[in-house]
Amino acid sequence: MKQKQSAPATTPTLLQRMRGWSCLWLLPVIATLACAFFLIMKNEQELLWRAQELNLWLPTTLYWHTLMQYPGGAISWLGTFLTQFFYYPWLGTFLLCALWFIIALLTIHLYRLRGPWMLLSVLIPLAIMACFVQTGYWIYYQKLQGHLFVPTAGVLLALLSMEVYRFIPNRWAKLAWMVVVCVAGYPLFGAWALAATALLPTVPDREESSTLAIKHAATSLVCALALIAVVPQIFYQRCFEMTNRAYVYVAGMPSMRYGADSFEQYRLPYYAIIVAFLIVILVSWLERTALSRKVQPWLSSLITLVLVFAAITGVHKTWYRDVNFQKELAMYHAIEDLDWERVLTIAREGDSNTVKPTRQIVMFKNLALFRLGRAGNEMFFYPEGATQQNAPWRVHMAQIGGKLVYYHYGKENFCYRWCMEDGVEFGWKAETYKLMARNCLLNCEWEAARKYLNLLKK
């Protein structure tokens, strides 16, 4: 009887091995986001703590309806809720980086990135990180509530809507979901719902050939653009007449304007988010065509590393670093804790010959000496100066730290007045209500104090 011969074993090619090791490319994704966590914790702890002081989230229907007077109110509501966790900087930062990791995983899953291309999923979180770390003095002047978390929440919601779109089998049902995302999403999420609508046609369909998929995607994209053009205008006419017509397509996004001036350089990270999505979409399309077989694994690895290195460089260049800004934040925190010696320690830090202090640092130092009873003996032992804050617009001390100085010098009427003006102009914050409650207690205005304290209890 003739024995049946077994087929000879074949040695897997390098490309097959690389595909088999795809999961290992998640390790540099995790490492990149872990580095982001430690860098934010190292450099921005005081900013994070101050951010939650300049934030207000209330679990009331009135607060919800107040935000929903403008398109994108829900994304702002979600952003203010998440910003509260920065009271413990490590907790808020961990939550932020965890959401970035979820964004990376959804990007890999939706666009079916494999092998070295998986590392491209960090481009979107890195662009969002650039939006976060460039904040600087915008933390005082940004009128969008919860603005630090808004880009993260907006991108995540867009990707989740794309995940639902991917699992819908029928093409007409997909178009119906697109209409739902745009029409129902715009009043809740503003421009982020419009972005999600534009991204839906880019989700690859597993069952279609590349040529047919491109045709269907082109048709869906035309429908998406038509919805994006029409829906905001309809809502402006019917529901959101208080919104400036020029901003209906960017509602729910941070406005980089102060007075009549617009600062385009601060919008670059938001453009980088768009570029990151375009790169991922292009790679996903190439992987589904015959061109992917011509790209060697070493070449895809090299392209990926170059793009990620460029993104990291962009984050480094965008990161706002200013010694005086960090000192102001740290001294404000120490004053809130009534740690006057810590205020003086911070005032002495650094080289006064290279970096002259701002007027706010000098005022905080004088206040600490005044409260300790040592102003007459030690006032001129510390660096003096009146350097203007490092921002492209004129920063006024009354808006960033003067209210606390007025309060501790017993000028409660001045403090209350500036709290009221800032509340009307930039929105109500926990810090504002705290100072107003303290001033009311000093003036024996018990009912007003009770009102502010009841709000803070929530």
CSV table of C-alpha atoms in Angstrom, one decimal:
chain,number,residue,atom,x,y,z
A,1,MET,CA,0.0,0.0,0.0
A,2,LYS,CA,1.4,3.3,-1.1
A,3,GLN,CA,2.0,5.6,1.9
A,4,LYS,CA,0.5,9.1,1.5
A,5,GLN,CA,3.2,11.8,1.6
A,6,SER,CA,2.7,14.8,3.8
A,7,ALA,CA,3.2,18.3,2.3
A,8,PRO,CA,6.6,19.8,3.0
A,9,ALA,CA,6.6,22.4,5.8
A,10,THR,CA,7.0,25.9,4.6
A,11,THR,CA,9.0,28.6,6.4
A,12,PRO,CA,7.0,31.7,7.1
A,13,THR,CA,8.1,34.8,5.3
A,14,LEU,CA,9.2,37.9,7.1
A,15,LEU,CA,5.9,39.6,6.2
A,16,GLN,CA,3.9,36.8,7.7
A,17,ARG,CA,6.0,37.0,10.8
A,18,MET,CA,5.5,40.7,11.1
A,19,ARG,CA,1.7,40.2,10.8
A,20,GLY,CA,1.9,37.5,13.5
A,21,TRP,CA,3.6,39.9,15.8
A,22,SER,CA,1.0,42.7,15.2
A,23,CYS,CA,0.0,42.7,18.9
A,24,LEU,CA,3.5,43.7,19.9
A,25,TRP,CA,3.0,47.0,18.2
A,26,LEU,CA,0.6,47.9,21.0
A,27,LEU,CA,3.6,48.1,23.4
A,28,PRO,CA,5.0,51.3,21.9
A,29,VAL,CA,1.5,52.8,21.9
A,30,ILE,CA,1.2,52.0,25.6
A,31,ALA,CA,4.7,53.3,26.2
A,32,THR,CA,4.0,56.6,24.4
A,33,LEU,CA,0.9,57.3,26.4
A,34,ALA,CA,2.7,56.3,29.6
A,35,CYS,CA,5.4,58.9,28.8
A,36,ALA,CA,2.6,61.4,28.2
A,37,PHE,CA,1.2,60.7,31.7
A,38,PHE,CA,4.5,61.1,33.5
A,39,LEU,CA,5.4,64.3,31.5
A,40,ILE,CA,2.1,65.9,32.3
A,41,MET,CA,2.4,64.9,35.9
A,42,LYS,CA,5.9,66.3,36.1
A,43,ASN,CA,5.3,69.6,34.5
A,44,GLU,CA,1.6,70.5,34.8
A,45,GLN,CA,0.4,69.5,38.3
A,46,GLU,CA,-0.3,73.1,39.4
A,47,LEU,CA,-2.1,73.8,36.1
A,48,LEU,CA,-4.3,70.8,36.6
A,49,TRP,CA,-5.3,71.8,40.1
A,50,ARG,CA,-6.0,75.3,39.0
A,51,ALA,CA,-8.1,74.0,36.1
A,52,GLN,CA,-10.6,72.3,38.4
A,53,GLU,CA,-10.7,75.5,40.5
A,54,LEU,CA,-11.6,77.5,37.3
A,55,ASN,CA,-14.3,74.9,36.5
A,56,LEU,CA,-17.9,74.3,37.5
A,57,TRP,CA,-20.1,71.3,37.1
A,58,LEU,CA,-23.5,71.1,38.7
A,59,PRO,CA,-25.9,68.1,38.6
A,60,THR,CA,-28.9,70.3,38.0
A,61,THR,CA,-31.4,70.7,35.1
A,62,LEU,CA,-30.8,74.5,35.2
A,63,TYR,CA,-27.1,74.0,34.6
A,64,TRP,CA,-27.8,71.6,31.8
A,65,HIS,CA,-30.3,74.0,30.1
A,66,THR,CA,-27.9,76.9,30.5
A,67,LEU,CA,-25.2,75.0,28.6
A,68,MET,CA,-27.7,73.8,26.0
A,69,GLN,CA,-28.6,77.3,25.0
A,70,TYR,CA,-25.7,77.0,22.5
A,71,PRO,CA,-24.8,74.1,20.2
A,72,GLY,CA,-22.3,71.8,21.8
A,73,GLY,CA,-23.7,72.1,25.3
A,74,ALA,CA,-23.5,68.4,26.0
A,75,ILE,CA,-19.8,68.2,25.1
A,76,SER,CA,-19.1,71.1,27.4
A,77,TRP,CA,-21.2,69.5,30.2
A,78,LEU,CA,-19.1,66.3,29.8
A,79,GLY,CA,-15.9,68.3,29.8
A,80,THR,CA,-16.7,70.1,33.0
A,81,PHE,CA,-17.6,66.9,34.6
A,82,LEU,CA,-14.3,65.2,33.8
A,83,THR,CA,-12.3,68.3,34.7
A,84,GLN,CA,-13.4,67.9,38.3
A,85,PHE,CA,-11.1,64.9,38.6
A,86,PHE,CA,-8.0,67.2,38.3
A,87,TYR,CA,-8.6,68.0,42.0
A,88,TYR,CA,-6.3,64.9,42.3
A,89,PRO,CA,-3.9,65.6,39.4
A,90,TRP,CA,-2.8,62.0,39.1
A,91,LEU,CA,-6.4,60.8,38.9
A,92,GLY,CA,-7.5,63.4,36.2
A,93,THR,CA,-4.3,62.7,34.2
A,94,PHE,CA,-4.8,59.0,34.4
A,95,LEU,CA,-8.4,59.3,33.2
A,96,LEU,CA,-7.2,61.6,30.3
A,97,CYS,CA,-4.5,59.2,29.2
A,98,ALA,CA,-6.9,56.2,29.5
A,99,LEU,CA,-9.3,58.0,27.2
A,100,TRP,CA,-6.4,58.6,24.8
A,101,PHE,CA,-5.6,54.8,24.9
A,102,ILE,CA,-9.2,54.0,24.1
A,103,ILE,CA,-9.0,56.4,21.1
A,104,ALA,CA,-5.9,54.6,19.9
A,105,LEU,CA,-7.6,51.2,20.2
A,106,LEU,CA,-10.7,52.4,18.4
A,107,THR,CA,-8.5,53.8,15.6
A,108,ILE,CA,-6.7,50.5,15.1
A,109,HIS,CA,-10.0,48.6,15.2
A,110,LEU,CA,-12.0,50.9,12.9
A,111,TYR,CA,-9.3,51.3,10.2
A,112,ARG,CA,-7.9,47.8,10.6
A,113,LEU,CA,-4.3,48.9,11.1
A,114,ARG,CA,-1.9,46.0,11.2
A,115,GLY,CA,1.8,45.6,12.0
A,116,PRO,CA,3.9,48.7,12.2
A,117,TRP,CA,0.9,50.8,11.0
A,118,MET,CA,-0.7,50.2,14.4
A,119,LEU,CA,1.7,52.8,15.9
A,120,LEU,CA,0.0,55.5,13.7
A,121,SER,CA,-2.9,55.3,16.2
A,122,VAL,CA,-1.0,57.5,18.6
A,123,LEU,CA,-0.9,60.4,16.1
A,124,ILE,CA,-4.5,61.4,17.1
A,125,PRO,CA,-3.8,61.3,20.9
A,126,LEU,CA,-0.6,63.2,20.4
A,127,ALA,CA,-2.4,66.0,18.5
A,128,ILE,CA,-5.0,66.1,21.3
A,129,MET,CA,-2.2,66.3,23.8
A,130,ALA,CA,-0.8,69.3,21.9
A,131,CYS,CA,-4.2,71.0,22.3
A,132,PHE,CA,-3.9,70.3,26.0
A,133,VAL,CA,-0.4,71.4,26.8
A,134,GLN,CA,-0.4,74.6,24.9
A,135,THR,CA,-3.0,76.1,27.3
A,136,GLY,CA,-1.0,78.6,29.3
A,137,TYR,CA,-2.9,81.8,30.2
A,138,TRP,CA,-5.9,80.6,28.1
A,139,ILE,CA,-6.9,78.8,31.2
A,140,TYR,CA,-8.2,82.2,32.5
A,141,TYR,CA,-9.7,83.5,29.3
A,142,GLN,CA,-11.2,80.5,27.5
A,143,LYS,CA,-15.0,80.9,27.6
A,144,LEU,CA,-15.8,77.3,26.6
A,145,GLN,CA,-16.6,75.4,29.8
A,146,GLY,CA,-14.5,72.2,30.2
A,147,HIS,CA,-12.2,73.1,27.3
A,148,LEU,CA,-9.3,70.9,28.5
A,149,PHE,CA,-11.3,67.7,28.1
A,150,VAL,CA,-13.5,68.8,25.1
A,151,PRO,CA,-11.1,67.7,22.3
A,152,THR,CA,-10.7,64.3,23.9
A,153,ALA,CA,-14.4,63.8,24.5
A,154,GLY,CA,-15.2,65.1,21.0
A,155,VAL,CA,-12.8,62.7,19.2
A,156,LEU,CA,-13.9,59.8,21.3
A,157,LEU,CA,-17.6,60.4,20.6
A,158,ALA,CA,-16.9,60.6,16.9
A,159,LEU,CA,-15.0,57.3,16.9
A,160,LEU,CA,-17.9,55.6,18.9
A,161,SER,CA,-20.4,56.8,16.3
A,162,MET,CA,-18.1,55.3,13.6
A,163,GLU,CA,-18.1,52.0,15.5
A,164,VAL,CA,-21.9,51.9,15.4
A,165,TYR,CA,-21.8,52.8,11.7
A,166,ARG,CA,-19.4,49.9,11.0
A,167,PHE,CA,-21.7,47.3,12.4
A,168,ILE,CA,-24.8,48.5,10.4
A,169,PRO,CA,-25.1,45.9,7.6
A,170,ASN,CA,-27.5,47.8,5.2
A,171,ARG,CA,-26.2,50.7,3.2
A,172,TRP,CA,-29.4,52.7,3.5
A,173,ALA,CA,-29.4,52.1,7.2
A,174,LYS,CA,-25.8,53.5,7.3
A,175,LEU,CA,-27.1,56.7,5.6
A,176,ALA,CA,-29.9,56.9,8.1
A,177,TRP,CA,-27.4,56.7,11.0
A,178,MET,CA,-25.4,59.5,9.3
A,179,VAL,CA,-28.5,61.7,9.4
A,180,VAL,CA,-29.1,60.8,13.1
A,181,VAL,CA,-25.4,61.6,14.0
A,182,CYS,CA,-25.6,65.0,12.3
A,183,VAL,CA,-29.1,66.1,13.1
A,184,ALA,CA,-29.4,64.8,16.7
A,185,GLY,CA,-25.7,65.2,17.4
A,186,TYR,CA,-25.2,68.9,16.4
A,187,PRO,CA,-27.3,70.5,19.2
A,188,LEU,CA,-25.5,68.2,21.7
A,189,PHE,CA,-21.9,68.1,20.4
A,190,GLY,CA,-21.7,71.0,17.9
A,191,ALA,CA,-18.7,70.8,15.5
A,192,TRP,CA,-17.7,67.4,16.9
A,193,ALA,CA,-20.9,65.9,15.5
A,194,LEU,CA,-20.2,67.5,12.1
A,195,ALA,CA,-16.7,66.0,12.2
A,196,ALA,CA,-18.1,62.6,13.1
A,197,THR,CA,-20.5,62.9,10.1
A,198,ALA,CA,-17.6,63.7,7.8
A,199,LEU,CA,-15.6,60.7,9.2
A,200,LEU,CA,-18.4,58.1,8.8
A,201,PRO,CA,-17.9,57.4,5.1
A,202,THR,CA,-14.2,56.7,5.8
A,203,VAL,CA,-14.9,53.6,7.8
A,204,PRO,CA,-13.8,50.6,5.7
A,205,ASP,CA,-16.4,48.0,4.8
A,206,ARG,CA,-15.0,44.4,5.3
A,207,GLU,CA,-17.3,42.8,2.8
A,208,GLU,CA,-16.9,45.1,-0.2
A,209,SER,CA,-14.1,45.2,-2.7
A,210,SER,CA,-11.8,48.2,-2.7
A,211,THR,CA,-13.2,49.7,-5.9
A,212,LEU,CA,-16.9,49.3,-4.8
A,213,ALA,CA,-16.0,50.5,-1.3
A,214,ILE,CA,-14.5,53.7,-2.8
A,215,LYS,CA,-17.6,54.3,-4.8
A,216,HIS,CA,-19.9,53.9,-1.9
A,217,ALA,CA,-17.6,56.0,0.3
A,218,ALA,CA,-17.7,58.8,-2.3
A,219,THR,CA,-21.5,58.8,-2.4
A,220,SER,CA,-21.7,58.8,1.4
A,221,LEU,CA,-19.2,61.6,1.6
A,222,VAL,CA,-21.3,63.8,-0.7
A,223,CYS,CA,-24.3,63.2,1.5
A,224,ALA,CA,-22.3,63.9,4.6
A,225,LEU,CA,-21.0,67.2,3.2
A,226,ALA,CA,-24.6,68.2,2.3
A,227,LEU,CA,-25.7,67.5,5.8
A,228,ILE,CA,-22.8,69.4,7.3
A,229,ALA,CA,-23.6,72.4,5.1
A,230,VAL,CA,-27.4,72.5,5.8
A,231,VAL,CA,-28.0,71.2,9.4
A,232,PRO,CA,-26.2,74.0,11.3
A,233,GLN,CA,-28.0,76.7,9.3
A,234,ILE,CA,-31.4,75.1,10.0
A,235,PHE,CA,-30.6,74.9,13.8
A,236,TYR,CA,-29.4,78.5,13.7
A,237,GLN,CA,-32.7,79.7,12.3
A,238,ARG,CA,-34.8,77.6,14.6
A,239,CYS,CA,-33.1,77.0,17.9
A,240,PHE,CA,-29.8,78.9,18.4
A,241,GLU,CA,-30.4,82.4,17.4
A,242,MET,CA,-28.1,83.6,20.2
A,243,THR,CA,-25.1,82.0,18.4
A,244,ASN,CA,-23.2,84.2,16.1
A,245,ARG,CA,-23.8,82.9,12.5
A,246,ALA,CA,-20.1,83.0,11.8
A,247,TYR,CA,-19.5,80.3,14.5
A,248,VAL,CA,-22.2,77.8,13.8
A,249,TYR,CA,-19.7,75.4,12.1
A,250,VAL,CA,-17.2,75.6,15.0
A,251,ALA,CA,-19.6,75.6,17.9
A,252,GLY,CA,-18.4,73.4,20.8
A,253,MET,CA,-14.8,74.1,20.0
A,254,PRO,CA,-12.4,76.4,22.0
A,255,SER,CA,-12.4,79.9,20.6
A,256,MET,CA,-8.9,81.3,20.4
A,257,ARG,CA,-10.1,84.9,20.5
A,258,TYR,CA,-9.5,87.7,23.0
A,259,GLY,CA,-11.5,90.8,22.4
A,260,ALA,CA,-11.2,91.7,18.7
A,261,ASP,CA,-8.0,89.7,18.2
A,262,SER,CA,-7.8,86.1,16.9
A,263,PHE,CA,-4.7,83.9,17.6
A,264,GLU,CA,-4.5,81.4,14.8
A,265,GLN,CA,-1.3,79.8,16.1
A,266,TYR,CA,-3.3,78.2,18.9
A,267,ARG,CA,-5.5,76.4,16.4
A,268,LEU,CA,-2.6,74.4,14.8
A,269,PRO,CA,-3.1,71.4,17.1
A,270,TYR,CA,-6.7,71.2,16.1
A,271,TYR,CA,-5.6,71.2,12.5
A,272,ALA,CA,-3.1,68.4,13.4
A,273,ILE,CA,-6.0,66.2,14.6
A,274,ILE,CA,-7.5,66.5,11.0
A,275,VAL,CA,-4.1,65.7,9.5
A,276,ALA,CA,-3.7,62.7,11.8
A,277,PHE,CA,-7.1,61.3,10.7
A,278,LEU,CA,-6.1,61.8,7.0
A,279,ILE,CA,-2.9,59.9,7.4
A,280,VAL,CA,-4.7,57.0,9.1
A,281,ILE,CA,-7.4,57.0,6.4
A,282,LEU,CA,-4.8,57.0,3.6
A,283,VAL,CA,-2.9,54.1,5.2
A,284,SER,CA,-6.1,52.1,5.7
A,285,TRP,CA,-7.0,52.6,2.1
A,286,LEU,CA,-3.5,51.5,0.9
A,287,GLU,CA,-3.7,48.4,3.0
A,288,ARG,CA,-6.9,47.4,1.2
A,289,THR,CA,-5.3,47.7,-2.3
A,290,ALA,CA,-2.7,45.9,-4.2
A,291,LEU,CA,-0.2,48.6,-3.3
A,292,SER,CA,0.2,47.2,0.2
A,293,ARG,CA,2.1,44.2,-1.2
A,294,LYS,CA,4.7,46.5,-2.6
A,295,VAL,CA,5.4,48.1,0.7
A,296,GLN,CA,8.1,46.2,2.6
A,297,PRO,CA,7.8,45.8,6.4
A,298,TRP,CA,11.0,47.8,7.0
A,299,LEU,CA,9.6,50.7,4.9
A,300,SER,CA,6.3,50.8,6.7
A,301,SER,CA,8.2,50.7,10.0
A,302,LEU,CA,10.4,53.6,8.9
A,303,ILE,CA,7.5,55.7,7.7
A,304,THR,CA,5.6,55.1,10.9
A,305,LEU,CA,8.5,56.0,13.1
A,306,VAL,CA,9.2,59.2,11.2
A,307,LEU,CA,5.5,60.3,11.4
A,308,VAL,CA,5.4,59.6,15.2
A,309,PHE,CA,8.7,61.4,15.8
A,310,ALA,CA,7.3,64.4,13.9
A,311,ALA,CA,4.2,64.3,16.1
A,312,ILE,CA,6.2,64.1,19.3
A,313,THR,CA,8.4,67.0,18.1
A,314,GLY,CA,5.2,69.0,17.4
A,315,VAL,CA,4.0,68.4,21.0
A,316,HIS,CA,7.4,69.5,22.3
A,317,LYS,CA,7.3,72.7,20.3
A,318,THR,CA,3.7,73.4,21.3
A,319,TRP,CA,4.1,72.8,25.0
A,320,TYR,CA,3.8,76.1,26.9
A,321,ARG,CA,6.7,76.5,29.3
A,322,ASP,CA,7.1,79.7,31.3
A,323,VAL,CA,8.8,79.9,34.7
A,324,ASN,CA,6.7,82.8,35.9
A,325,PHE,CA,3.5,81.2,34.9
A,326,GLN,CA,4.3,78.0,36.9
A,327,LYS,CA,5.4,80.2,39.9
A,328,GLU,CA,2.1,82.1,39.8
A,329,LEU,CA,0.1,78.8,39.8
A,330,ALA,CA,2.1,77.3,42.6
A,331,MET,CA,2.0,80.5,44.8
A,332,TYR,CA,-1.8,80.8,44.3
A,333,HIS,CA,-2.2,77.2,45.4
A,334,ALA,CA,0.0,77.8,48.5
A,335,ILE,CA,-2.1,80.9,49.4
A,336,GLU,CA,-5.3,78.9,49.1
A,337,ASP,CA,-3.7,76.4,51.6
A,338,LEU,CA,-2.6,79.4,53.8
A,339,ASP,CA,1.0,78.1,53.5
A,340,TRP,CA,2.8,81.4,53.6
A,341,GLU,CA,6.2,80.0,54.0
A,342,ARG,CA,5.7,77.9,50.9
A,343,VAL,CA,4.8,81.2,49.0
A,344,LEU,CA,8.1,82.7,50.0
A,345,THR,CA,10.0,79.6,49.1
A,346,ILE,CA,8.6,79.7,45.6
A,347,ALA,CA,9.4,83.4,45.3
A,348,ARG,CA,13.0,82.6,46.0
A,349,GLU,CA,13.3,79.8,43.4
A,350,GLY,CA,15.1,80.3,40.1
A,351,ASP,CA,17.7,82.8,39.0
A,352,SER,CA,16.3,86.4,39.2
A,353,ASN,CA,19.1,87.7,37.0
A,354,THR,CA,17.8,85.7,34.0
A,355,VAL,CA,14.0,85.7,34.7
A,356,LYS,CA,12.5,88.8,36.2
A,357,PRO,CA,9.2,88.1,38.2
A,358,THR,CA,5.8,89.3,37.1
A,359,ARG,CA,4.0,91.8,39.2
A,360,GLN,CA,1.6,89.1,40.5
A,361,ILE,CA,4.6,87.1,41.9
A,362,VAL,CA,5.8,90.2,43.7
A,363,MET,CA,2.3,90.9,45.1
A,364,PHE,CA,1.9,87.3,46.3
A,365,LYS,CA,5.3,87.6,48.0
A,366,ASN,CA,4.4,90.9,49.7
A,367,LEU,CA,1.1,89.4,50.8
A,368,ALA,CA,2.8,86.4,52.4
A,369,LEU,CA,5.3,88.7,54.3
A,370,PHE,CA,2.4,90.9,55.4
A,371,ARG,CA,0.4,87.9,56.8
A,372,LEU,CA,3.6,86.7,58.6
A,373,GLY,CA,4.3,90.1,60.0
A,374,ARG,CA,7.8,90.3,58.3
A,375,ALA,CA,7.1,92.7,55.5
A,376,GLY,CA,9.1,95.6,57.0
A,377,ASN,CA,12.2,93.5,57.5
A,378,GLU,CA,12.3,91.2,54.5
A,379,MET,CA,10.3,92.9,51.7
A,380,PHE,CA,13.4,93.8,49.7
A,381,PHE,CA,15.3,90.5,50.2
A,382,TYR,CA,13.4,89.0,47.3
A,383,PRO,CA,13.6,89.7,43.5
A,384,GLU,CA,11.6,92.6,42.3
A,385,GLY,CA,10.1,93.2,38.9
A,386,ALA,CA,7.0,93.8,36.8
A,387,THR,CA,7.5,91.6,33.8
A,388,GLN,CA,4.4,91.3,31.6
A,389,GLN,CA,3.0,87.8,31.4
A,390,ASN,CA,4.2,85.7,28.5
A,391,ALA,CA,1.1,85.8,26.3
A,392,PRO,CA,0.3,87.5,22.9
A,393,TRP,CA,-2.4,89.6,24.5
A,394,ARG,CA,-2.3,91.8,27.6
A,395,VAL,CA,-3.0,89.8,30.7
A,396,HIS,CA,-4.5,91.8,33.6
A,397,MET,CA,-3.7,90.8,37.1
A,398,ALA,CA,-7.2,91.5,38.3
A,399,GLN,CA,-8.4,88.6,36.1
A,400,ILE,CA,-5.9,86.0,37.1
A,401,GLY,CA,-4.9,86.6,40.7
A,402,GLY,CA,-6.0,90.1,41.9
A,403,LYS,CA,-9.2,88.9,43.4
A,404,LEU,CA,-7.3,86.7,46.0
A,405,VAL,CA,-5.0,89.6,46.8
A,406,TYR,CA,-8.0,92.0,47.4
A,407,TYR,CA,-9.6,89.4,49.6
A,408,HIS,CA,-6.6,88.9,51.9
A,409,TYR,CA,-6.0,92.6,52.2
A,410,GLY,CA,-9.6,93.0,53.4
A,411,LYS,CA,-10.8,94.7,50.2
A,412,GLU,CA,-13.9,92.5,50.0
A,413,ASN,CA,-15.9,94.9,47.8
A,414,PHE,CA,-13.2,95.0,45.2
A,415,CYS,CA,-12.9,91.2,45.3
A,416,TYR,CA,-16.6,90.7,45.0
A,417,ARG,CA,-16.9,93.1,42.1
A,418,TRP,CA,-14.2,91.4,40.1
A,419,CYS,CA,-15.7,88.0,40.8
A,420,MET,CA,-19.0,89.3,39.5
A,421,GLU,CA,-17.4,90.8,36.3
A,422,ASP,CA,-15.4,87.7,35.5
A,423,GLY,CA,-18.5,85.4,36.1
A,424,VAL,CA,-20.5,87.4,33.6
A,425,GLU,CA,-17.7,87.6,31.0
A,426,PHE,CA,-16.0,84.2,31.3
A,427,GLY,CA,-18.6,82.0,33.1
A,428,TRP,CA,-19.1,81.0,36.7
A,429,LYS,CA,-16.4,78.9,38.3
A,430,ALA,CA,-15.9,77.2,41.7
A,431,GLU,CA,-13.1,79.7,42.6
A,432,THR,CA,-15.5,82.6,41.9
A,433,TYR,CA,-18.2,81.2,44.1
A,434,LYS,CA,-15.7,80.4,46.9
A,435,LEU,CA,-14.5,84.0,47.0
A,436,MET,CA,-18.0,85.4,46.8
A,437,ALA,CA,-19.1,83.2,49.7
A,438,ARG,CA,-16.1,84.3,51.8
A,439,ASN,CA,-16.8,88.0,51.1
A,440,CYS,CA,-20.5,87.5,52.0
A,441,LEU,CA,-19.5,85.9,55.3
A,442,LEU,CA,-17.2,88.7,56.1
A,443,ASN,CA,-20.0,91.2,55.4
A,444,CYS,CA,-22.6,89.2,57.4
A,445,GLU,CA,-24.7,88.6,54.3
A,446,TRP,CA,-25.9,85.2,55.4
A,447,GLU,CA,-28.5,84.5,52.8
A,448,ALA,CA,-26.1,85.3,49.9
A,449,ALA,CA,-23.4,83.2,51.5
A,450,ARG,CA,-25.8,80.3,51.9
A,451,LYS,CA,-26.7,80.5,48.2
A,452,TYR,CA,-23.1,80.2,47.0
A,453,LEU,CA,-22.2,77.5,49.6
A,454,ASN,CA,-25.2,75.4,48.5
A,455,LEU,CA,-24.0,75.7,44.9
A,456,LEU,CA,-20.5,74.6,45.9
A,457,LYS,CA,-21.9,71.6,47.9
A,458,LYS,CA,-23.2,70.2,44.6
